[in-house]
């Protein structure tokens, strides 16, 4: 499948679906992607009323270019199917993506895909709504390759380190980096999930960083996931948005250099050469794969 919509996910802002105030604020922040939450940010007694609030927000707020997503409860709960049905019935025309939580395996993706297909038919929706899922249980991490390949509708995998810590039994001290564990506690999981995503040409996104009063630590987490090939990170507070947008965007200098390199390579090819010199280094078709990624992203962002 190649015709998935291209969406920016440099930052995905989590917004409690029970808070009209925060949803209103989120719509005006100019963030790439907002998800209105029905899961952990919403207390059990608020889950059903929050659906109505989310429907109102989707139908009445102007989100501009921001992608509009709803995060649903997981498939072991009594809420999940009704979350999909009610949100699509109430605001299907104004919804871009549904995000699944606590996925356990490819069957969960198939279930959501089939239910969404039924709803799209029933509602006669013209556009297909995307799907993405958190990878936050050890079962999902173990089968992440199958999950990533489970549906053409799937657009992204997100590493959810909070629930994942509980699932694997990672000590909470390690999450803050205070235990003295040598290296990055999430290196393996981020690598594994990102490879699965890239194989299937979908996005890999890094989950939340709770301490929103520590922008430098947040920036470092963004940088680590960006270097591994992830395209963005969650924000749980508006102050984290600009940092994620910045770290997950190529700089103007990088874009300028990439475009010049591309032009130099194209000129070499037109002269029948496979490799050329660019500012003292060799460039070839392999260099162009990296350059093309930068140029494509720059075009999407508008740099
Ligand atoms: N989305 C939109 N607006 C948000 C926001 C969010 N996630 N978090 C905070 N804001 C707003 C506040 O309403 C406030 O708006 P105002 O200036 O118009 O009054 C402003 O940003 C500053 O917020 P602040 O006072 O610093 O924080 P707070 O005490 O209001 O909120 C949290 C702190 C942690 C409760 C809040 O950020 C939050 O609920 N985050 C999301 C939690 C979540 O989604 N968890 C599940 C996924 S991990
Ligand atoms: Mg979770």
Short mmCIF file of C-alpha atoms and ligand atoms in Angstrom, two decimals:
data_model
loop_
_atom_site.label_atom_id
_atom_site.label_comp_id
_atom_site.label_asym_id
_atom_site.label_seq_id
_atom_site.Cartn_x
_atom_site.Cartn_y
_atom_site.Cartn_z
CA UNK A 1 0.00 0.00 0.00
CA UNK A 2 1.50 3.29 -1.03
CA UNK A 3 -1.33 5.80 -1.16
CA UNK A 4 -1.60 6.49 2.54
CA UNK A 5 -2.09 10.20 3.19
CA UNK A 6 1.12 12.04 4.12
CA UNK A 7 0.72 13.77 7.47
CA UNK A 8 3.20 15.64 9.61
CA UNK A 9 3.65 14.15 13.07
CA UNK A 10 6.58 16.17 14.40
CA UNK A 11 4.43 16.74 17.45
CA UNK A 12 1.27 14.97 18.55
CA UNK A 13 -0.41 16.96 21.33
CA UNK A 14 -2.45 14.97 23.83
CA UNK A 15 -5.60 16.76 24.97
CA UNK A 16 -8.08 15.42 27.53
CA UNK A 17 -11.42 14.95 25.73
CA UNK A 18 -13.21 15.95 28.93
CA UNK A 19 -11.77 19.49 28.80
CA UNK A 20 -13.51 21.91 26.42
CA UNK A 21 -11.02 24.57 27.51
CA UNK A 22 -7.95 22.55 26.55
CA UNK A 23 -9.49 21.34 23.28
CA UNK A 24 -10.23 24.96 22.32
CA UNK A 25 -6.69 25.95 23.16
CA UNK A 26 -5.24 22.98 21.24
CA UNK A 27 -7.12 23.90 18.06
CA UNK A 28 -5.32 27.26 17.87
CA UNK A 29 -1.76 26.17 18.62
CA UNK A 30 -0.71 25.36 15.06
CA UNK A 31 0.58 21.94 16.11
CA UNK A 32 1.01 19.29 13.41
CA UNK A 33 -1.31 16.81 15.09
CA UNK A 34 -3.74 16.87 17.99
CA UNK A 35 -5.37 13.84 19.57
CA UNK A 36 -8.43 14.28 21.72
CA UNK A 37 -8.24 11.63 24.38
CA UNK A 38 -10.91 9.25 25.62
CA UNK A 39 -8.44 6.99 27.41
CA UNK A 40 -6.17 7.70 30.37
CA UNK A 41 -6.58 11.48 30.47
CA UNK A 42 -10.30 10.94 31.12
CA UNK A 43 -11.73 9.60 34.39
CA UNK A 44 -14.07 6.56 34.03
CA UNK A 45 -17.24 8.51 34.88
CA UNK A 46 -16.32 11.12 32.23
CA UNK A 47 -15.65 8.69 29.38
CA UNK A 48 -19.15 8.66 27.90
CA UNK A 49 -19.80 12.42 28.33
CA UNK A 50 -16.35 13.13 26.84
CA UNK A 51 -17.44 11.57 23.52
CA UNK A 52 -20.06 14.29 23.13
CA UNK A 53 -17.56 17.02 24.02
CA UNK A 54 -15.08 15.66 21.47
CA UNK A 55 -17.77 15.52 18.78
CA UNK A 56 -18.66 19.16 19.49
CA UNK A 57 -15.01 20.17 19.40
CA UNK A 58 -14.37 18.40 16.08
CA UNK A 59 -17.48 19.86 14.48
CA UNK A 60 -17.19 23.40 15.79
CA UNK A 61 -13.54 24.30 16.33
CA UNK A 62 -11.25 25.44 13.54
CA UNK A 63 -8.15 23.25 13.70
CA UNK A 64 -6.60 24.85 10.62
CA UNK A 65 -3.95 22.55 9.13
CA UNK A 66 -3.74 20.45 12.30
CA UNK A 67 -4.52 16.75 11.89
CA UNK A 68 -7.51 15.80 14.06
CA UNK A 69 -7.34 12.48 15.87
CA UNK A 70 -9.30 10.78 18.65
CA UNK A 71 -7.59 8.32 20.98
CA UNK A 72 -9.95 5.51 21.95
CA UNK A 73 -9.98 3.07 24.86
CA UNK A 74 -8.39 -0.33 24.38
CA UNK A 75 -10.25 -3.32 23.00
CA UNK A 76 -10.52 -5.12 26.35
CA UNK A 77 -12.74 -2.33 27.71
CA UNK A 78 -16.49 -1.87 27.36
CA UNK A 79 -15.86 1.49 25.65
CA UNK A 80 -13.74 0.79 22.57
CA UNK A 81 -16.30 -0.21 19.92
CA UNK A 82 -18.74 2.49 21.03
CA UNK A 83 -15.91 5.03 21.00
CA UNK A 84 -15.33 4.30 17.31
CA UNK A 85 -19.01 4.14 16.39
CA UNK A 86 -20.14 7.26 18.27
CA UNK A 87 -17.17 9.42 17.25
CA UNK A 88 -17.46 8.43 13.59
CA UNK A 89 -21.23 8.87 13.60
CA UNK A 90 -20.99 12.26 15.32
CA UNK A 91 -17.98 13.76 13.57
CA UNK A 92 -16.76 11.40 10.83
CA UNK A 93 -16.47 14.25 8.32
CA UNK A 94 -14.24 16.24 10.67
CA UNK A 95 -11.98 13.45 11.84
CA UNK A 96 -8.71 12.40 10.22
CA UNK A 97 -7.34 9.57 12.35
CA UNK A 98 -8.29 7.18 15.16
CA UNK A 99 -5.60 6.11 17.64
CA UNK A 100 -5.79 2.73 19.32
CA UNK A 101 -4.38 2.13 22.80
CA UNK A 102 -2.79 -0.96 24.37
CA UNK A 103 -2.80 -2.94 21.15
CA UNK A 104 -1.92 -6.57 21.87
CA UNK A 105 -1.47 -7.96 18.37
CA UNK A 106 -2.41 -7.69 14.68
CA UNK A 107 -5.98 -8.86 15.40
CA UNK A 108 -6.65 -5.62 17.27
CA UNK A 109 -5.68 -3.64 14.18
CA UNK A 110 -7.87 -5.84 11.98
CA UNK A 111 -10.83 -5.36 14.33
CA UNK A 112 -10.54 -1.56 14.22
CA UNK A 113 -10.04 -1.57 10.47
CA UNK A 114 -13.16 -3.68 9.86
CA UNK A 115 -15.33 -1.66 12.20
CA UNK A 116 -14.12 1.60 10.64
CA UNK A 117 -14.79 0.22 7.16
CA UNK A 118 -18.36 -0.66 8.18
CA UNK A 119 -18.88 2.82 9.60
CA UNK A 120 -17.44 4.52 6.52
CA UNK A 121 -19.91 2.55 4.38
CA UNK A 122 -22.84 3.29 6.67
CA UNK A 123 -22.04 7.01 6.79
CA UNK A 124 -21.06 7.18 3.13
CA UNK A 125 -17.85 8.97 4.06
CA UNK A 126 -15.85 10.15 1.10
CA UNK A 127 -12.45 10.03 2.74
CA UNK A 128 -10.86 7.12 4.54
CA UNK A 129 -10.05 7.73 8.19
CA UNK A 130 -6.53 6.73 9.23
CA UNK A 131 -5.54 4.45 12.07
CA UNK A 132 -2.53 4.45 14.33
CA UNK A 133 -1.65 2.52 17.42
CA UNK A 134 0.34 2.71 20.57
CA UNK A 135 2.92 0.01 21.18
CA UNK A 136 2.85 -0.02 24.97
CA UNK A 137 2.48 -3.66 26.01
CA UNK A 138 5.19 -6.35 25.84
CA UNK A 139 2.84 -8.48 23.70
CA UNK A 140 2.74 -5.70 21.12
CA UNK A 141 6.49 -5.12 21.19
CA UNK A 142 7.07 -8.82 20.61
CA UNK A 143 4.74 -8.85 17.58
CA UNK A 144 5.42 -5.35 16.34
CA UNK A 145 6.36 -6.55 12.83
CA UNK A 146 2.99 -8.25 12.39
CA UNK A 147 1.14 -5.27 13.83
CA UNK A 148 2.91 -2.83 11.50
CA UNK A 149 1.90 -4.96 8.51
CA UNK A 150 -1.68 -5.67 9.64
CA UNK A 151 -3.62 -3.05 7.67
CA UNK A 152 -3.28 -0.58 4.83
CA UNK A 153 -5.16 1.84 7.04
CA UNK A 154 -2.38 1.90 9.62
CA UNK A 155 -0.32 5.09 9.38
CA UNK A 156 1.86 5.16 12.49
CA UNK A 157 3.19 3.30 15.53
CA UNK A 158 3.78 5.17 18.77
CA UNK A 159 6.07 3.96 21.53
CA UNK A 160 4.17 4.50 24.80
CA UNK A 161 6.85 4.25 27.46
CA UNK A 162 4.58 4.86 30.46
CA UNK A 163 2.37 1.80 30.13
CA UNK A 164 5.24 -0.12 28.55
CA UNK A 165 7.29 0.30 31.74
CA UNK A 166 4.52 -1.30 33.73
CA UNK A 167 4.10 -4.05 31.17
CA UNK A 168 7.77 -5.03 31.12
CA UNK A 169 8.42 -4.27 34.80
CA UNK A 170 10.95 -1.50 34.12
CA UNK A 171 11.74 0.28 37.36
CA UNK A 172 10.26 3.78 37.49
CA UNK A 173 13.65 5.09 38.57
CA UNK A 174 15.00 4.04 35.19
CA UNK A 175 12.39 6.12 33.42
CA UNK A 176 13.91 9.28 34.85
CA UNK A 177 17.40 7.98 34.12
CA UNK A 178 18.24 8.01 37.82
CA UNK A 179 19.08 4.36 38.37
CA UNK A 180 22.50 4.45 36.76
CA UNK A 181 21.47 2.00 34.04
CA UNK A 182 24.24 2.26 31.45
CA UNK A 183 22.86 3.70 28.24
CA UNK A 184 19.37 4.69 27.19
CA UNK A 185 16.74 2.45 28.76
CA UNK A 186 14.54 2.72 25.62
CA UNK A 187 17.19 2.19 22.96
CA UNK A 188 16.10 -1.34 22.05
CA UNK A 189 12.37 -0.66 22.01
CA UNK A 190 12.70 2.50 19.92
CA UNK A 191 14.98 0.72 17.44
CA UNK A 192 12.75 -2.32 17.15
CA UNK A 193 9.54 -0.36 16.67
CA UNK A 194 11.11 2.10 14.24
CA UNK A 195 12.45 -0.70 12.04
CA UNK A 196 8.98 -2.32 11.93
CA UNK A 197 7.42 1.00 10.98
CA UNK A 198 9.97 1.80 8.28
CA UNK A 199 9.67 -1.66 6.72
CA UNK A 200 5.96 -0.97 6.26
CA UNK A 201 6.43 2.66 5.21
CA UNK A 202 4.56 4.05 8.18
CA UNK A 203 5.62 6.62 10.80
CA UNK A 204 7.34 5.86 14.09
CA UNK A 205 6.51 8.34 16.85
CA UNK A 206 7.90 8.63 20.38
CA UNK A 207 5.48 8.87 23.30
CA UNK A 208 5.12 11.32 26.18
CA UNK A 209 7.60 13.00 28.50
CA UNK A 210 5.67 13.88 31.63
CA UNK A 211 7.95 16.47 33.24
CA UNK A 212 6.87 19.46 31.17
CA UNK A 213 8.86 21.78 33.45
CA UNK A 214 12.13 20.34 32.09
CA UNK A 215 12.38 21.48 28.45
CA UNK A 216 16.03 20.48 28.11
CA UNK A 217 15.34 16.86 29.08
CA UNK A 218 12.38 16.84 26.67
CA UNK A 219 14.59 18.18 23.87
CA UNK A 220 17.14 15.44 24.53
CA UNK A 221 14.40 12.77 24.32
CA UNK A 222 13.23 14.28 21.02
CA UNK A 223 16.78 14.26 19.70
CA UNK A 224 17.36 10.62 20.58
CA UNK A 225 14.23 9.42 18.84
CA UNK A 226 14.81 11.70 15.84
CA UNK A 227 18.31 10.27 15.34
CA UNK A 228 16.86 6.74 15.24
CA UNK A 229 14.44 7.62 12.44
CA UNK A 230 11.31 8.52 14.37
CA UNK A 231 9.35 11.41 12.87
CA UNK A 232 8.01 13.06 16.02
CA UNK A 233 7.16 12.99 19.70
CA UNK A 234 4.11 13.53 21.83
CA UNK A 235 3.51 16.67 23.83
CA UNK A 236 1.33 16.63 26.91
CA UNK A 237 1.63 20.40 27.45
CA UNK A 238 1.65 23.30 24.96
CA UNK A 239 5.18 24.29 26.06
CA UNK A 240 6.58 21.10 24.50
CA UNK A 241 5.14 21.69 21.02
CA UNK A 242 7.68 24.18 19.63
CA UNK A 243 10.60 22.07 20.85
CA UNK A 244 9.33 18.94 19.09
CA UNK A 245 8.54 20.87 15.90
CA UNK A 246 12.06 22.25 15.91
CA UNK A 247 13.94 19.03 16.64
CA UNK A 248 11.97 17.02 14.07
CA UNK A 249 12.44 19.59 11.29
CA UNK A 250 15.57 19.73 9.18
CA UNK A 251 17.34 23.08 9.60
CA UNK A 252 17.36 25.57 6.71
CA UNK A 253 21.07 24.90 6.22
CA UNK A 254 20.46 21.14 6.01
CA UNK A 255 17.67 21.64 3.49
CA UNK A 256 19.71 24.05 1.42
CA UNK A 257 22.67 21.65 1.38
CA UNK A 258 20.40 18.69 0.52
CA UNK A 259 18.86 20.54 -2.42
CA UNK A 260 22.30 21.57 -3.72
CA UNK A 261 23.58 18.03 -3.30
CA UNK A 262 20.61 16.66 -5.20
CA UNK A 263 21.21 19.11 -8.04
CA UNK A 264 24.92 18.20 -8.15
CA UNK A 265 24.10 14.50 -8.30
CA UNK A 266 21.49 14.96 -11.01
CA UNK A 267 24.02 16.89 -13.06
CA UNK A 268 26.58 14.08 -12.61
CA UNK A 269 24.03 11.47 -13.69
CA UNK A 270 23.17 13.53 -16.78
CA UNK A 271 26.87 13.30 -17.70
CA UNK A 272 26.80 9.54 -17.29
CA UNK A 273 28.52 9.46 -13.87
CA UNK A 274 27.37 7.33 -10.90
CA UNK A 275 29.43 9.15 -8.28
CA UNK A 276 30.45 12.76 -7.99
CA UNK A 277 32.26 15.16 -5.73
CA UNK A 278 30.31 17.53 -3.50
CA UNK A 279 32.18 19.93 -1.22
CA UNK A 280 35.05 17.51 -0.83
CA UNK A 281 33.01 14.33 -0.28
CA UNK A 282 31.79 11.60 -2.58
CA UNK A 283 28.07 11.47 -3.32
CA UNK A 284 26.25 8.60 -5.03
CA UNK A 285 22.80 7.06 -5.25
CA UNK A 286 23.02 5.92 -1.60
CA UNK A 287 23.62 9.51 -0.44
CA UNK A 288 20.55 10.50 -2.45
CA UNK A 289 18.27 8.29 -0.35
CA UNK A 290 19.12 10.36 2.72
CA UNK A 291 18.97 13.61 0.80
CA UNK A 292 15.58 12.74 -0.69
CA UNK A 293 14.16 12.12 2.78
CA UNK A 294 15.30 15.59 3.90
CA UNK A 295 13.94 17.27 0.77
CA UNK A 296 10.60 15.44 0.97
CA UNK A 297 10.17 16.43 4.62
CA UNK A 298 11.20 20.01 3.91
CA UNK A 299 8.57 20.19 1.15
CA UNK A 300 5.89 18.85 3.52
CA UNK A 301 6.85 21.33 6.25
CA UNK A 302 7.21 24.19 3.79
CA UNK A 303 10.89 25.02 4.37
N1 LIG B 1 -3.68 20.69 25.61
C1 LIG B 1 -4.18 21.92 25.47
N2 LIG B 1 -4.03 22.90 26.39
C2 LIG B 1 -3.32 22.59 27.50
C3 LIG B 1 -2.77 21.32 27.70
C4 LIG B 1 -2.97 20.35 26.72
N3 LIG B 1 -2.48 19.10 26.84
N4 LIG B 1 -2.13 21.31 28.89
C5 LIG B 1 -2.25 22.53 29.41
N5 LIG B 1 -2.99 23.32 28.58
C6 LIG B 1 -3.33 24.73 28.73
C7 LIG B 1 -3.95 25.05 30.08
O1 LIG B 1 -5.35 24.89 30.00
C8 LIG B 1 -3.53 26.49 30.27
O2 LIG B 1 -4.37 27.29 29.45
P1 LIG B 1 -4.62 28.86 29.79
O3 LIG B 1 -3.28 29.51 29.81
O4 LIG B 1 -5.50 29.30 28.67
O5 LIG B 1 -5.29 28.86 31.14
C9 LIG B 1 -2.14 26.55 29.65
O6 LIG B 1 -2.11 25.46 28.71
C10 LIG B 1 -1.02 26.37 30.65
O7 LIG B 1 -1.23 25.19 31.39
P2 LIG B 1 -0.64 25.00 32.86
O8 LIG B 1 -1.36 25.89 33.82
O9 LIG B 1 0.84 25.14 32.80
O10 LIG B 1 -0.95 23.49 33.17
P3 LIG B 1 -2.29 22.86 33.77
O11 LIG B 1 -2.13 22.70 35.25
O12 LIG B 1 -3.49 23.58 33.27
O13 LIG B 1 -2.25 21.43 33.08
C11 LIG B 1 -1.75 19.10 32.96
C12 LIG B 1 -1.24 20.48 33.40
C13 LIG B 1 -0.61 18.10 33.09
C14 LIG B 1 -2.93 18.69 33.82
C15 LIG B 1 -2.18 19.22 31.47
O14 LIG B 1 -1.05 19.69 30.76
C16 LIG B 1 -2.74 17.99 30.85
O15 LIG B 1 -3.84 17.56 31.15
N6 LIG B 1 -2.01 17.39 29.89
C17 LIG B 1 -2.45 16.28 29.10
C18 LIG B 1 -2.53 15.00 29.88
C19 LIG B 1 -2.81 13.85 28.98
O16 LIG B 1 -3.34 14.01 27.90
N7 LIG B 1 -2.45 12.61 29.41
C20 LIG B 1 -2.64 11.43 28.63
C21 LIG B 1 -1.57 11.18 27.64
S1 LIG B 1 0.00 10.84 28.35
MG1 LIG B 2 -1.00 4.22 27.71
#
